[in-house]
GROMACS .gro file of C-alpha atoms in nm:
model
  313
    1UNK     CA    1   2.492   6.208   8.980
    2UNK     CA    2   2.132   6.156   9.084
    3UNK     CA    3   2.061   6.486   9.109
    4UNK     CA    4   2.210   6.609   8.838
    5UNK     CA    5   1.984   6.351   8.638
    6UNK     CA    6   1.674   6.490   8.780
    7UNK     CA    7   1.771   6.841   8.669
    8UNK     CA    8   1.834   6.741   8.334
    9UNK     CA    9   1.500   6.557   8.307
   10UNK     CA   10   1.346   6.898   8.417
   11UNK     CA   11   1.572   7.112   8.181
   12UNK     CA   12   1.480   6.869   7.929
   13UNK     CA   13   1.095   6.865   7.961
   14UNK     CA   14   1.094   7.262   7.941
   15UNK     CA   15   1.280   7.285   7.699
   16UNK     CA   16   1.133   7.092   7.486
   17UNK     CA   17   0.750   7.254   7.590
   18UNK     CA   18   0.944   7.571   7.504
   19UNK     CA   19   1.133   7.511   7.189
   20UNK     CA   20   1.453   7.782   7.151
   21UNK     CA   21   1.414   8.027   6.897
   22UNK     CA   22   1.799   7.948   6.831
   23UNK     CA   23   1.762   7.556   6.755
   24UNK     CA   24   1.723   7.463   6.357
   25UNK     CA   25   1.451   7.245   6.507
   26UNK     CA   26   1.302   7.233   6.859
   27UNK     CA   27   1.492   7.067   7.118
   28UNK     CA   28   1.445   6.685   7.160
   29UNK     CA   29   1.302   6.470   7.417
   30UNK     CA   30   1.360   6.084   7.335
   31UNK     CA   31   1.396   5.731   7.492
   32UNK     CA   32   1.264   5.392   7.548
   33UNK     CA   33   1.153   5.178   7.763
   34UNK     CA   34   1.230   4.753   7.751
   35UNK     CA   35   1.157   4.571   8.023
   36UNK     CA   36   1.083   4.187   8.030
   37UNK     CA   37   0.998   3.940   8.289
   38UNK     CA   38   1.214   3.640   8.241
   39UNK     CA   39   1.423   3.341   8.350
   40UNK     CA   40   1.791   3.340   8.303
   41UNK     CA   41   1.942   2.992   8.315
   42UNK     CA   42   2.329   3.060   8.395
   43UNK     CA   43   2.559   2.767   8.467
   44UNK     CA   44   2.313   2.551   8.581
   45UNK     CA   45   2.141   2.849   8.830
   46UNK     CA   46   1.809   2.968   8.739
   47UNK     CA   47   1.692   3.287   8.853
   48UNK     CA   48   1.390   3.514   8.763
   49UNK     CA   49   1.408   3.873   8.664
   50UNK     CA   50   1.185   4.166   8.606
   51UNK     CA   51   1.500   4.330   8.394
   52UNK     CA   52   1.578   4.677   8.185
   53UNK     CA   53   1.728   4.615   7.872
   54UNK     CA   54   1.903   4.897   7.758
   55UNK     CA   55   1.641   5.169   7.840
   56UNK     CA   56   1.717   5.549   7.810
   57UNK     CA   57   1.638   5.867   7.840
   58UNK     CA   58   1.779   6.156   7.588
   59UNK     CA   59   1.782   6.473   7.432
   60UNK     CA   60   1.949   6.620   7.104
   61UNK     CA   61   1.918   6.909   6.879
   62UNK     CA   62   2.135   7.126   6.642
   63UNK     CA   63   2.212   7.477   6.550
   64UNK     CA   64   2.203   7.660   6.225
   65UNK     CA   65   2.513   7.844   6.249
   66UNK     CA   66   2.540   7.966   5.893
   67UNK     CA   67   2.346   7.822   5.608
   68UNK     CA   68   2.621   7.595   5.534
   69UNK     CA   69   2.728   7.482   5.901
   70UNK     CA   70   2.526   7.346   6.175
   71UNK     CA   71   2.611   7.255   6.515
   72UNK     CA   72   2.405   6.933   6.706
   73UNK     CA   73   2.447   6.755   6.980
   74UNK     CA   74   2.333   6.463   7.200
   75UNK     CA   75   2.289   6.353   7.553
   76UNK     CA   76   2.174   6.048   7.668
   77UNK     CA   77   2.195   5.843   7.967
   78UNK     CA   78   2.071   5.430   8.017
   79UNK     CA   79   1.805   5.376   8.288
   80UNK     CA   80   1.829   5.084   8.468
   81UNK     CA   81   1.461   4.986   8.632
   82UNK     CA   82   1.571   4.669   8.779
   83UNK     CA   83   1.871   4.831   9.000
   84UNK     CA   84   1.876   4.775   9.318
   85UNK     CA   85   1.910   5.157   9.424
   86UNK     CA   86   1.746   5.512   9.244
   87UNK     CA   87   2.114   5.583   9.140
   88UNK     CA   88   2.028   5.408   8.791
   89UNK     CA   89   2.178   5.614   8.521
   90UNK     CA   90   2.441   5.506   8.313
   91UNK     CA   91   2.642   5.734   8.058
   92UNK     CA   92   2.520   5.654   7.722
   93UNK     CA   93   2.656   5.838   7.411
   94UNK     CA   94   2.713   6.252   7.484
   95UNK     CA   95   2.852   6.423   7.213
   96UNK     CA   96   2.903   6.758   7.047
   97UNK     CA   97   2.945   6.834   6.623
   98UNK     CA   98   2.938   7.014   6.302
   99UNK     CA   99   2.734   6.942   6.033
  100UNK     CA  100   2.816   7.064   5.678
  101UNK     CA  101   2.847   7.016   5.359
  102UNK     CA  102   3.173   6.824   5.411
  103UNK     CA  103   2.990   6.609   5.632
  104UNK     CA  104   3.033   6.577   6.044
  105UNK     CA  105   3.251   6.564   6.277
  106UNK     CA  106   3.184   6.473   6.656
  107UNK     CA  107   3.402   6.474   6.989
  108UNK     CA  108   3.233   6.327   7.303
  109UNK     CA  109   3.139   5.978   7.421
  110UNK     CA  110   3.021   5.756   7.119
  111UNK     CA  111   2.977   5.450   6.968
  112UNK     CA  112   3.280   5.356   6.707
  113UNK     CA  113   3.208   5.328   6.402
  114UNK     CA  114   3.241   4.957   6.394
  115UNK     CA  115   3.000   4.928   6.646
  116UNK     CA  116   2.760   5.155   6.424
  117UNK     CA  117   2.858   4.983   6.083
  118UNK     CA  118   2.656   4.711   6.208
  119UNK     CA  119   2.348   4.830   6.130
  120UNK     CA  120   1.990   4.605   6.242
  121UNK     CA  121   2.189   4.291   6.132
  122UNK     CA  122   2.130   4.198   6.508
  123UNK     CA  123   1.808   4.113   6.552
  124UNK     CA  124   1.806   4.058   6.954
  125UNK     CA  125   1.995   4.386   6.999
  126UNK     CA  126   1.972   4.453   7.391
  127UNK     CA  127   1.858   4.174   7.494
  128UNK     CA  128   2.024   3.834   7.627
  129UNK     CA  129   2.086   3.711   7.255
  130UNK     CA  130   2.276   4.054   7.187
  131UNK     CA  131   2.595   3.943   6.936
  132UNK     CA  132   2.819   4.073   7.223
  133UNK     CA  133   2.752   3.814   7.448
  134UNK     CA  134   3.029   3.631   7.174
  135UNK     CA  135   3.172   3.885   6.932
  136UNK     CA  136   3.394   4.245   7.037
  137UNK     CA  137   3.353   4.551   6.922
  138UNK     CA  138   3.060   4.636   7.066
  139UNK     CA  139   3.197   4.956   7.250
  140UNK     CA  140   3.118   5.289   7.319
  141UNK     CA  141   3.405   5.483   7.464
  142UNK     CA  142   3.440   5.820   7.634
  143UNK     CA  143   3.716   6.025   7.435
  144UNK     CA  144   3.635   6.002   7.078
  145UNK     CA  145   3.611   6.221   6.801
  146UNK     CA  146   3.392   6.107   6.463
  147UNK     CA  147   3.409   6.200   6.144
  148UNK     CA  148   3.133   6.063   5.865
  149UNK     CA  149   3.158   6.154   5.516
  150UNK     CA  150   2.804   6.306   5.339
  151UNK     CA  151   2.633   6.000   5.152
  152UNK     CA  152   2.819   5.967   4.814
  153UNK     CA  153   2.590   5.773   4.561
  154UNK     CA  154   2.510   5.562   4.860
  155UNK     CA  155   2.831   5.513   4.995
  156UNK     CA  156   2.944   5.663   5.395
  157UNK     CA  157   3.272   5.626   5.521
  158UNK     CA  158   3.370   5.724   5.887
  159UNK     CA  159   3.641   5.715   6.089
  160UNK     CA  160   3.686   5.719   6.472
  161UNK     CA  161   4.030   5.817   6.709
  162UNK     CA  162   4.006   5.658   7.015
  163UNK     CA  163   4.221   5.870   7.261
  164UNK     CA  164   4.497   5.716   7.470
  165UNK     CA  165   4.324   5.881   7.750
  166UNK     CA  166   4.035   5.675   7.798
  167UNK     CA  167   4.060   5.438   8.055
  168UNK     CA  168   3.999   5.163   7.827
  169UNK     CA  169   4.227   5.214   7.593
  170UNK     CA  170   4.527   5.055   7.765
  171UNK     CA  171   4.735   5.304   7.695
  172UNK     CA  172   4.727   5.332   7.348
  173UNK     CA  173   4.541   5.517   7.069
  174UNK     CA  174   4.281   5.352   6.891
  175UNK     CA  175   4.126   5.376   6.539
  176UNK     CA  176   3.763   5.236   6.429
  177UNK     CA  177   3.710   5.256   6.029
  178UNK     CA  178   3.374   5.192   5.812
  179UNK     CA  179   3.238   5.174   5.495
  180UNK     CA  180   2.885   5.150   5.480
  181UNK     CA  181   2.642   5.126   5.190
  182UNK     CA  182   2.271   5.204   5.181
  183UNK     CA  183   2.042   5.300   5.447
  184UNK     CA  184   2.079   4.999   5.794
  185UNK     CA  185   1.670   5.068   5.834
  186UNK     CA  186   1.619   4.919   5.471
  187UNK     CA  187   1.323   5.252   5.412
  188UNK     CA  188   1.511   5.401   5.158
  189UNK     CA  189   1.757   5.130   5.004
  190UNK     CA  190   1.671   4.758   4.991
  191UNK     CA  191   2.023   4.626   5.103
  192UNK     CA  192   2.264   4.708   5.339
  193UNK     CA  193   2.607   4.660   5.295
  194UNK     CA  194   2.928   4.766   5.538
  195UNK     CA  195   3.274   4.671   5.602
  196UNK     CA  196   3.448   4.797   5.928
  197UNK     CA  197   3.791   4.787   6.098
  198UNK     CA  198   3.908   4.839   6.450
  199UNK     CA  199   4.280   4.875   6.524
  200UNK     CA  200   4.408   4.879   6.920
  201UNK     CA  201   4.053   5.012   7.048
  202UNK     CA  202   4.024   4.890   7.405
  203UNK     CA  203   4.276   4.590   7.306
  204UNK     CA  204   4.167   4.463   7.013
  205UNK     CA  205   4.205   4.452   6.636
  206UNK     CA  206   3.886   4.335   6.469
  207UNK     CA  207   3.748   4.299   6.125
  208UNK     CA  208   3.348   4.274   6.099
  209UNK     CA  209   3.173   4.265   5.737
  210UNK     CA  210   2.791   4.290   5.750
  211UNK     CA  211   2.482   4.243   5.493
  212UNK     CA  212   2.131   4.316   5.515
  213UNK     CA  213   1.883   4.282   5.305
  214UNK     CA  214   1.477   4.280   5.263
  215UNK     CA  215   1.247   4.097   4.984
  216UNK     CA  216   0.878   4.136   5.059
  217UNK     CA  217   0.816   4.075   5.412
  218UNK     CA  218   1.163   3.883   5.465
  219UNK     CA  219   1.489   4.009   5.609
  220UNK     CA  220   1.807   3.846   5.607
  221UNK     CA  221   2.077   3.952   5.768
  222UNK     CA  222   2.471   3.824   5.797
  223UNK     CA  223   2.790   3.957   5.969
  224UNK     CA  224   3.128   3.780   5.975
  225UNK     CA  225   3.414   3.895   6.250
  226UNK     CA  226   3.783   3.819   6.278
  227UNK     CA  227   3.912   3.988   6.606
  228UNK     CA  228   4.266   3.927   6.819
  229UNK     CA  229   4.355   4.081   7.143
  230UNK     CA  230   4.662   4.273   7.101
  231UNK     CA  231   4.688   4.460   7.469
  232UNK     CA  232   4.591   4.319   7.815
  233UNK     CA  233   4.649   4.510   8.138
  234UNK     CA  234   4.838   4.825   7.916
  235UNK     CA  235   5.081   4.489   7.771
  236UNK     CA  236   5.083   4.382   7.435
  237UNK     CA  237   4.970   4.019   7.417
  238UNK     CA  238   5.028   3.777   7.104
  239UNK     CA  239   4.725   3.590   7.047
  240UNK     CA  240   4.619   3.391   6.763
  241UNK     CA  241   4.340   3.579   6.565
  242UNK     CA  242   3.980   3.417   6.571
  243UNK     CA  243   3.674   3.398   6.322
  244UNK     CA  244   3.279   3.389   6.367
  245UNK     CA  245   2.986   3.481   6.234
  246UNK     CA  246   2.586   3.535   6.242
  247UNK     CA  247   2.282   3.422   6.026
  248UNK     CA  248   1.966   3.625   6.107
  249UNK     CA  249   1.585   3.656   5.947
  250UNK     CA  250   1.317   3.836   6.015
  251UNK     CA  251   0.951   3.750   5.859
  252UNK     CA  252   0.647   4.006   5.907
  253UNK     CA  253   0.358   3.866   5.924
  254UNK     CA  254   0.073   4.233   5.955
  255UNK     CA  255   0.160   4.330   6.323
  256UNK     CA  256   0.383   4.015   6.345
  257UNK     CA  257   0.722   3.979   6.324
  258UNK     CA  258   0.864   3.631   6.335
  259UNK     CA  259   1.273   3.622   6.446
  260UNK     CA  260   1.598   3.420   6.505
  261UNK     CA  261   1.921   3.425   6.485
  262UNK     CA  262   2.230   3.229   6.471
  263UNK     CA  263   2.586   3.319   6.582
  264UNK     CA  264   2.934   3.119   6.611
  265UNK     CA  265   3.257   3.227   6.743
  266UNK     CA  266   3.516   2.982   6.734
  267UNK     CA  267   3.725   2.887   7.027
  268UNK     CA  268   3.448   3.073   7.257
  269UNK     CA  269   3.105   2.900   7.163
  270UNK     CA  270   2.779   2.951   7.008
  271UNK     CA  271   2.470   3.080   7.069
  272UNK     CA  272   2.092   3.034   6.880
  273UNK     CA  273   1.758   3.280   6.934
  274UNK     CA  274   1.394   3.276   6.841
  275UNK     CA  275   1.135   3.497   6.913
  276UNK     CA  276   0.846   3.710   6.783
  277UNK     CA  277   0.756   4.083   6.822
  278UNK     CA  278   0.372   4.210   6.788
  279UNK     CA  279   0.335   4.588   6.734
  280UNK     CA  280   0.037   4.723   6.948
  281UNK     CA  281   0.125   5.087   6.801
  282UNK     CA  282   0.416   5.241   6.581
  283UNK     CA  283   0.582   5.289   6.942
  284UNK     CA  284   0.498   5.011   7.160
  285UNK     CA  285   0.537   4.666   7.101
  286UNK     CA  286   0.498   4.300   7.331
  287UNK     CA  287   0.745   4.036   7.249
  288UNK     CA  288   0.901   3.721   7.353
  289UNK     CA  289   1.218   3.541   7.242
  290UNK     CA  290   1.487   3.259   7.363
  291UNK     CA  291   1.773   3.222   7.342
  292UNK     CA  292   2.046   2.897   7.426
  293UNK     CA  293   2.399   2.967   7.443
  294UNK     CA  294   2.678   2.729   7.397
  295UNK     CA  295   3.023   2.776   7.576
  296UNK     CA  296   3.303   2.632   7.535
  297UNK     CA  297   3.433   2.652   7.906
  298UNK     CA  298   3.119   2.573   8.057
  299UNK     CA  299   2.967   2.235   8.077
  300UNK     CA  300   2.616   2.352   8.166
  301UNK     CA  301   2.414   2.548   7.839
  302UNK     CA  302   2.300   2.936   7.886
  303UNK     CA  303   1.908   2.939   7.890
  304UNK     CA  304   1.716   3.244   7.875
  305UNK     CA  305   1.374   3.239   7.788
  306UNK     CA  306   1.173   3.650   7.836
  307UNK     CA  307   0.829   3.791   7.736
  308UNK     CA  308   0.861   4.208   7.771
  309UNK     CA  309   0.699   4.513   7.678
  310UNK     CA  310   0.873   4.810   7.431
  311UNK     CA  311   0.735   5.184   7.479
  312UNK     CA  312   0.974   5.441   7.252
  313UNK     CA  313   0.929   5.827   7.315
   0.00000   0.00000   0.00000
């Protein structure tokens, strides 16, 4: 596995110093880097980290097959600086597609589309206050195929078939529908709108609305999430279904951008963030946040307080 990461990171570099004639547009090379120095305060046990949150290495490109069809495609792996060996690559999403005038359609490892139909509404995305640390959903599973719709005065639907197949599927195919309205970075549209549905993917059905929106310099942001196990161990369960939600706002202030968030699940717990990003450049930014977490089956809070640095690529 390790070597096979080191000779993509070679393929990848050359390619993309030698862009194919064949590609649309040149091969390419992109990732982050998120690392933070921190203190994570976990039932009553504090211990200090120098963590990676969610970095990653990539490549994509696409294909001009016709001048109506296109092929893309992406691979990308996580990067884990803080493991404790060099074998620190973890699959990310790796997918293959056609791109057309009827839209695209995907098969690979990928995020579902209720995952996606979620937009920025999470304002500590990666990090300790992520909104899976309460709500499912959040998955990205490795025998999918993904169809989204071209934009249609605004509006994208998608659809994703989760195979039987995958080992977290427990057995059963699994289906992840969206809605989505407007553009999630807020550039071109100033709301963001999306409604999303999972049925039986990796044991749970789940309903997740979410809203964004930006006036001036402030964002707001809202998601609400109904979700009930409905397989355990490859066994149907019956479990009573369960509602949360999350608040969040985001306030720039010139290179400053003021956060927090708030998010409720009921019979699990809560959990409440603040922090503040400052943009040194368009790709790299410093930042601190903290976060508190409330469970309801421990006695002791969650306490994680961080200050990291962001470089994108």
């Amino acid at each position: 596995m390790n070597v096979f990461c080191k000779t993509l990171l070679a393929s990848a570099l050359a390619s993309a110093t030698l862009a194919s004639a064949y590609a649309a547009e040149p091969l390419t090379v992109y990732g982050k880097l998120n690392v933070t120095a921190q203190s994570n305060d976990e039932k009553g046990d504090a211990t200090t980290t120098i963590q990676s949150n969610a970095s990653r290495f990539g490549v994509k490109g696409n294909f001009e097959l016709s001048s109506s069809l296109e092929a893309f495609y992406t691979v990308e792996y996580e990067v884990d600086t803080g493991a404790a060996t060099s074998d620190n690559f973890k699959a990310r999403n790796q997918f293959v597609g056609l791109k057309g005038a009827f839209g695209s359609f995907s098969v690979g490892r990928n995020d579902t589309l209720l995952k996606i139909s979620q937009g920025n509404v999470d304002q500590f995305n990666d990090l300790s206050g992520d909104l899976k640390s309460l709500f499912k959903g959040d998955n990205r599973l490795g025998q999918t195929a993904t169809y989204l719709s071209p934009s249609i005065s605004g509006f994208v639907f998608g659809a994703t078939y989760a195979a039987e197949g995958d080992a977290d599927q427990q057995g059963q195919d699994g289906f992840s529908l969206a809605a989505m309205y407007g553009d999630a970075k807020l550039k071109k549209s100033p709301i963001y709108a999306a409604i999303a549905y999972d049925s039986d993917v990796k044991g749970y059905e789940i309903l997740r609305a979410s809203v964004q929106g930006k006036i001036a310099n402030l964002t707001l942001g809202g998601m609400y999430q109904q979700q009930e196990e409905t397989y355990k161990n490859a066994l149907p369960v019956t479990t009573d279904s369960v509602n949360g939600y999350l608040f969040s706002a985001a306030y720039d202030i010139d290179a400053v951008t003021l956060k927090a968030q708030y998010q409720d699940m009921e019979d699990k717990g809560d959990s409440w963030s603040v922090g503040a990003d400052y943009a040194l450049a368009k790709p790299t930014k410093v930042f601190a946040f903290y976060t508190n977490r409330s469970l309801e089956a421990s006695a002791d809070d969650d306490k994680y307080i961080g200050v990291g640095l962001e470089h994108k690529f």
